[in-house]
Amino acid sequence: DIAGQNIANPSGLLNAAIMMLVHLGLTEHAAKIENALKKTIEDGIHTADIYNPSISSKKVGTKEFAQAIINNLEYKPKKLKIAEYHNLDVESNIINNSQIQTIIETRQQKKLVGVDVFFDSHNIIDYHLITKQLTKRIASLSSLHGMHLVTISAKGLKLWPHS
């Protein structure tokens, strides 16, 4: 556990927070935070997990990394892609009552043509015997409901008819 040790890289949590801000429509705040994060990374201020002496300028802990991001809130990255989010026009996406009625009226009609029945048993040893028993029982039920047995399969193998 790394809690309280000042060694965590908060980028994942920060990116999740940015996504939540976008979801909530707070796109300006999301862009500002993402750009500050990118600027910090671009400046070479890195936590231990991504620190590389050949490209990093400073190895920092979690608190220092967070403070560097805060210090960069007014800046944008120069090399990494600048974050820009746009608010959706919520009013233009609202469906009116006549559109809802059209959707309801054009819904596909469904007709019951059959059923799948699943039997789960770990005690089946003789599939031929169980198939005979099932076909007799299902045949007596199907005559009552106007349905008929089409096939019986087990583990992807067709057992009836013509097993």
PDB file of C-alpha atoms in Angstrom:
ATOM      1  CA  ASP A   1       0.000   0.000   0.000  1.00  0.00           C
ATOM      2  CA  ILE A   2       1.371   3.407  -0.971  1.00  0.00           C
ATOM      3  CA  ALA A   3      -1.153   5.567   0.903  1.00  0.00           C
ATOM      4  CA  GLY A   4       0.423   8.443   2.801  1.00  0.00           C
ATOM      5  CA  GLN A   5       3.912   7.820   1.406  1.00  0.00           C
ATOM      6  CA  ASN A   6       3.942  10.708  -1.124  1.00  0.00           C
ATOM      7  CA  ILE A   7       4.956   8.331  -3.946  1.00  0.00           C
ATOM      8  CA  ALA A   8       1.720   7.918  -5.939  1.00  0.00           C
ATOM      9  CA  ASN A   9       1.231   9.276  -9.439  1.00  0.00           C
ATOM     10  CA  PRO A  10      -2.170  11.036  -9.288  1.00  0.00           C
ATOM     11  CA  SER A  11      -2.517  11.303 -13.091  1.00  0.00           C
ATOM     12  CA  GLY A  12      -5.085   8.485 -13.373  1.00  0.00           C
ATOM     13  CA  LEU A  13      -7.315   9.958 -10.691  1.00  0.00           C
ATOM     14  CA  LEU A  14      -6.901  13.416 -12.178  1.00  0.00           C
ATOM     15  CA  ASN A  15      -7.869  12.158 -15.647  1.00  0.00           C
ATOM     16  CA  ALA A  16     -10.976  10.522 -14.151  1.00  0.00           C
ATOM     17  CA  ALA A  17     -11.869  13.843 -12.515  1.00  0.00           C
ATOM     18  CA  ILE A  18     -11.376  15.622 -15.850  1.00  0.00           C
ATOM     19  CA  MET A  19     -13.749  13.156 -17.526  1.00  0.00           C
ATOM     20  CA  MET A  20     -16.332  13.769 -14.778  1.00  0.00           C
ATOM     21  CA  LEU A  21     -16.052  17.536 -15.248  1.00  0.00           C
ATOM     22  CA  VAL A  22     -16.678  17.095 -18.983  1.00  0.00           C
ATOM     23  CA  HIS A  23     -19.667  14.856 -18.198  1.00  0.00           C
ATOM     24  CA  LEU A  24     -21.056  17.533 -15.877  1.00  0.00           C
ATOM     25  CA  GLY A  25     -20.645  20.179 -18.569  1.00  0.00           C
ATOM     26  CA  LEU A  26     -17.806  21.974 -16.754  1.00  0.00           C
ATOM     27  CA  THR A  27     -15.665  21.829 -19.857  1.00  0.00           C
ATOM     28  CA  GLU A  28     -13.639  25.001 -19.231  1.00  0.00           C
ATOM     29  CA  HIS A  29     -12.484  23.657 -15.862  1.00  0.00           C
ATOM     30  CA  ALA A  30     -11.720  20.251 -17.377  1.00  0.00           C
ATOM     31  CA  ALA A  31      -9.613  21.786 -20.149  1.00  0.00           C
ATOM     32  CA  LYS A  32      -7.742  24.037 -17.709  1.00  0.00           C
ATOM     33  CA  ILE A  33      -6.813  21.103 -15.450  1.00  0.00           C
ATOM     34  CA  GLU A  34      -5.877  18.806 -18.336  1.00  0.00           C
ATOM     35  CA  ASN A  35      -3.705  21.488 -19.929  1.00  0.00           C
ATOM     36  CA  ALA A  36      -1.980  22.132 -16.582  1.00  0.00           C
ATOM     37  CA  LEU A  37      -1.286  18.396 -16.227  1.00  0.00           C
ATOM     38  CA  LYS A  38       0.118  18.203 -19.765  1.00  0.00           C
ATOM     39  CA  LYS A  39       2.248  21.326 -19.207  1.00  0.00           C
ATOM     40  CA  THR A  40       3.656  19.825 -15.996  1.00  0.00           C
ATOM     41  CA  ILE A  41       4.561  16.589 -17.772  1.00  0.00           C
ATOM     42  CA  GLU A  42       5.993  18.576 -20.679  1.00  0.00           C
ATOM     43  CA  ASP A  43       8.152  20.575 -18.257  1.00  0.00           C
ATOM     44  CA  GLY A  44       9.706  17.288 -17.131  1.00  0.00           C
ATOM     45  CA  ILE A  45       8.278  17.360 -13.617  1.00  0.00           C
ATOM     46  CA  HIS A  46       7.610  13.658 -13.061  1.00  0.00           C
ATOM     47  CA  THR A  47       6.750  11.274 -10.249  1.00  0.00           C
ATOM     48  CA  ALA A  48       9.091   8.347  -9.579  1.00  0.00           C
ATOM     49  CA  ASP A  49       7.110   5.874 -11.708  1.00  0.00           C
ATOM     50  CA  ILE A  50       7.678   7.828 -14.934  1.00  0.00           C
ATOM     51  CA  TYR A  51      10.894   9.656 -14.029  1.00  0.00           C
ATOM     52  CA  ASN A  52      13.651   9.227 -16.617  1.00  0.00           C
ATOM     53  CA  PRO A  53      16.924  11.095 -15.996  1.00  0.00           C
ATOM     54  CA  SER A  54      17.462  11.640 -19.723  1.00  0.00           C
ATOM     55  CA  ILE A  55      14.175  13.531 -20.269  1.00  0.00           C
ATOM     56  CA  SER A  56      12.845  14.491 -16.822  1.00  0.00           C
ATOM     57  CA  SER A  57      13.898  17.758 -15.223  1.00  0.00           C
ATOM     58  CA  LYS A  58      12.744  16.996 -11.688  1.00  0.00           C
ATOM     59  CA  LYS A  59      11.713  13.901  -9.717  1.00  0.00           C
ATOM     60  CA  VAL A  60       8.887  14.788  -7.335  1.00  0.00           C
ATOM     61  CA  GLY A  61       6.487  13.177  -4.893  1.00  0.00           C
ATOM     62  CA  THR A  62       2.699  13.287  -5.094  1.00  0.00           C
ATOM     63  CA  LYS A  63       2.360  16.599  -3.222  1.00  0.00           C
ATOM     64  CA  GLU A  64       5.002  18.369  -5.313  1.00  0.00           C
ATOM     65  CA  PHE A  65       3.480  17.000  -8.531  1.00  0.00           C
ATOM     66  CA  ALA A  66       0.037  18.269  -7.504  1.00  0.00           C
ATOM     67  CA  GLN A  67       1.501  21.676  -6.615  1.00  0.00           C
ATOM     68  CA  ALA A  68       3.270  21.868  -9.993  1.00  0.00           C
ATOM     69  CA  ILE A  69      -0.070  21.207 -11.721  1.00  0.00           C
ATOM     70  CA  ILE A  70      -1.713  23.944  -9.632  1.00  0.00           C
ATOM     71  CA  ASN A  71       1.108  26.330 -10.572  1.00  0.00           C
ATOM     72  CA  ASN A  72       0.468  25.541 -14.268  1.00  0.00           C
ATOM     73  CA  LEU A  73      -3.304  26.146 -14.224  1.00  0.00           C
ATOM     74  CA  GLU A  74      -2.889  29.315 -16.297  1.00  0.00           C
ATOM     75  CA  TYR A  75      -0.656  27.666 -18.911  1.00  0.00           C
ATOM     76  CA  LYS A  76      -1.103  25.377 -21.903  1.00  0.00           C
ATOM     77  CA  PRO A  77       1.277  22.740 -23.235  1.00  0.00           C
ATOM     78  CA  LYS A  78       3.469  23.670 -26.202  1.00  0.00           C
ATOM     79  CA  LYS A  79       4.185  20.172 -27.588  1.00  0.00           C
ATOM     80  CA  LEU A  80       1.314  18.013 -26.346  1.00  0.00           C
ATOM     81  CA  LYS A  81      -2.164  18.516 -27.792  1.00  0.00           C
ATOM     82  CA  ILE A  82      -4.065  21.321 -26.085  1.00  0.00           C
ATOM     83  CA  ALA A  83      -7.266  20.123 -24.431  1.00  0.00           C
ATOM     84  CA  GLU A  84     -10.409  21.783 -25.779  1.00  0.00           C
ATOM     85  CA  TYR A  85     -13.898  20.638 -24.843  1.00  0.00           C
ATOM     86  CA  HIS A  86     -17.174  21.976 -26.165  1.00  0.00           C
ATOM     87  CA  ASN A  87     -20.479  22.061 -24.349  1.00  0.00           C
ATOM     88  CA  LEU A  88     -23.357  20.276 -26.045  1.00  0.00           C
ATOM     89  CA  ASP A  89     -26.412  22.301 -26.962  1.00  0.00           C
ATOM     90  CA  VAL A  90     -28.833  20.514 -24.655  1.00  0.00           C
ATOM     91  CA  GLU A  91     -31.907  22.349 -25.960  1.00  0.00           C
ATOM     92  CA  SER A  92     -31.434  21.048 -29.514  1.00  0.00           C
ATOM     93  CA  ASN A  93     -31.221  17.460 -28.256  1.00  0.00           C
ATOM     94  CA  ILE A  94     -34.593  17.415 -26.503  1.00  0.00           C
ATOM     95  CA  ILE A  95     -37.185  15.116 -28.092  1.00  0.00           C
ATOM     96  CA  ASN A  96     -40.696  16.540 -28.280  1.00  0.00           C
ATOM     97  CA  ASN A  97     -43.966  14.646 -27.720  1.00  0.00           C
ATOM     98  CA  SER A  98     -44.728  14.121 -31.431  1.00  0.00           C
ATOM     99  CA  GLN A  99     -41.285  12.551 -31.943  1.00  0.00           C
ATOM    100  CA  ILE A 100     -41.896  10.233 -28.986  1.00  0.00           C
ATOM    101  CA  GLN A 101     -45.293   9.219 -30.424  1.00  0.00           C
ATOM    102  CA  THR A 102     -43.656   8.453 -33.803  1.00  0.00           C
ATOM    103  CA  ILE A 103     -41.051   6.275 -32.096  1.00  0.00           C
ATOM    104  CA  ILE A 104     -43.762   4.366 -30.209  1.00  0.00           C
ATOM    105  CA  GLU A 105     -45.904   3.858 -33.330  1.00  0.00           C
ATOM    106  CA  THR A 106     -43.014   2.607 -35.476  1.00  0.00           C
ATOM    107  CA  ARG A 107     -41.754   0.122 -32.905  1.00  0.00           C
ATOM    108  CA  GLN A 108     -41.321  -3.353 -34.359  1.00  0.00           C
ATOM    109  CA  GLN A 109     -44.150  -5.731 -33.537  1.00  0.00           C
ATOM    110  CA  LYS A 110     -43.066  -9.010 -31.969  1.00  0.00           C
ATOM    111  CA  LYS A 111     -44.787 -12.350 -32.268  1.00  0.00           C
ATOM    112  CA  LEU A 112     -44.102 -15.386 -30.099  1.00  0.00           C
ATOM    113  CA  VAL A 113     -43.040 -18.222 -32.370  1.00  0.00           C
ATOM    114  CA  GLY A 114     -41.359 -20.506 -29.864  1.00  0.00           C
ATOM    115  CA  VAL A 115     -39.330 -20.848 -26.718  1.00  0.00           C
ATOM    116  CA  ASP A 116     -35.927 -22.132 -25.715  1.00  0.00           C
ATOM    117  CA  VAL A 117     -35.840 -24.268 -22.589  1.00  0.00           C
ATOM    118  CA  PHE A 118     -32.617 -24.851 -20.698  1.00  0.00           C
ATOM    119  CA  PHE A 119     -32.123 -27.807 -18.345  1.00  0.00           C
ATOM    120  CA  ASP A 120     -29.077 -27.801 -16.093  1.00  0.00           C
ATOM    121  CA  SER A 121     -28.088 -31.115 -14.578  1.00  0.00           C
ATOM    122  CA  HIS A 122     -24.779 -32.563 -13.526  1.00  0.00           C
ATOM    123  CA  ASN A 123     -26.271 -36.049 -13.123  1.00  0.00           C
ATOM    124  CA  ILE A 124     -26.949 -36.842 -16.778  1.00  0.00           C
ATOM    125  CA  ILE A 125     -24.919 -39.852 -17.810  1.00  0.00           C
ATOM    126  CA  ASP A 126     -27.015 -41.298 -20.625  1.00  0.00           C
ATOM    127  CA  TYR A 127     -28.011 -38.546 -23.074  1.00  0.00           C
ATOM    128  CA  HIS A 128     -30.068 -40.964 -25.184  1.00  0.00           C
ATOM    129  CA  LEU A 129     -32.200 -41.962 -22.188  1.00  0.00           C
ATOM    130  CA  ILE A 130     -32.769 -38.375 -21.085  1.00  0.00           C
ATOM    131  CA  THR A 131     -33.589 -37.399 -24.683  1.00  0.00           C
ATOM    132  CA  LYS A 132     -36.311 -40.091 -24.860  1.00  0.00           C
ATOM    133  CA  GLN A 133     -37.784 -38.953 -21.551  1.00  0.00           C
ATOM    134  CA  LEU A 134     -37.729 -35.277 -22.547  1.00  0.00           C
ATOM    135  CA  THR A 135     -39.320 -35.840 -25.954  1.00  0.00           C
ATOM    136  CA  LYS A 136     -42.220 -37.790 -24.395  1.00  0.00           C
ATOM    137  CA  ARG A 137     -42.877 -35.141 -21.727  1.00  0.00           C
ATOM    138  CA  ILE A 138     -42.501 -32.187 -24.078  1.00  0.00           C
ATOM    139  CA  ALA A 139     -44.714 -33.835 -26.720  1.00  0.00           C
ATOM    140  CA  SER A 140     -47.546 -34.143 -24.184  1.00  0.00           C
ATOM    141  CA  LEU A 141     -47.149 -30.487 -23.144  1.00  0.00           C
ATOM    142  CA  SER A 142     -46.777 -29.120 -26.658  1.00  0.00           C
ATOM    143  CA  SER A 143     -50.109 -30.532 -27.788  1.00  0.00           C
ATOM    144  CA  LEU A 144     -51.783 -28.428 -25.093  1.00  0.00           C
ATOM    145  CA  HIS A 145     -50.142 -25.178 -26.200  1.00  0.00           C
ATOM    146  CA  GLY A 146     -49.929 -25.622 -29.964  1.00  0.00           C
ATOM    147  CA  MET A 147     -46.152 -25.872 -30.033  1.00  0.00           C
ATOM    148  CA  HIS A 148     -43.913 -28.707 -31.146  1.00  0.00           C
ATOM    149  CA  LEU A 149     -40.410 -29.844 -30.304  1.00  0.00           C
ATOM    150  CA  VAL A 150     -37.818 -28.906 -32.928  1.00  0.00           C
ATOM    151  CA  THR A 151     -34.503 -30.023 -31.468  1.00  0.00           C
ATOM    152  CA  ILE A 152     -32.649 -31.112 -28.341  1.00  0.00           C
ATOM    153  CA  SER A 153     -28.960 -30.371 -27.966  1.00  0.00           C
ATOM    154  CA  ALA A 154     -26.346 -30.673 -25.237  1.00  0.00           C
ATOM    155  CA  LYS A 155     -22.946 -29.006 -25.146  1.00  0.00           C
ATOM    156  CA  GLY A 156     -23.390 -27.950 -28.757  1.00  0.00           C
ATOM    157  CA  LEU A 157     -24.234 -31.455 -29.981  1.00  0.00           C
ATOM    158  CA  LYS A 158     -27.596 -32.187 -31.565  1.00  0.00           C
ATOM    159  CA  LEU A 159     -29.217 -35.067 -29.662  1.00  0.00           C
ATOM    160  CA  TRP A 160     -32.669 -35.120 -31.229  1.00  0.00           C
ATOM    161  CA  PRO A 161     -33.947 -35.595 -33.882  1.00  0.00           C
ATOM    162  CA  HIS A 162     -31.529 -37.864 -35.731  1.00  0.00           C
ATOM    163  CA  SER A 163     -28.840 -37.999 -33.074  1.00  0.00           C
TER     164      SER A 163
END
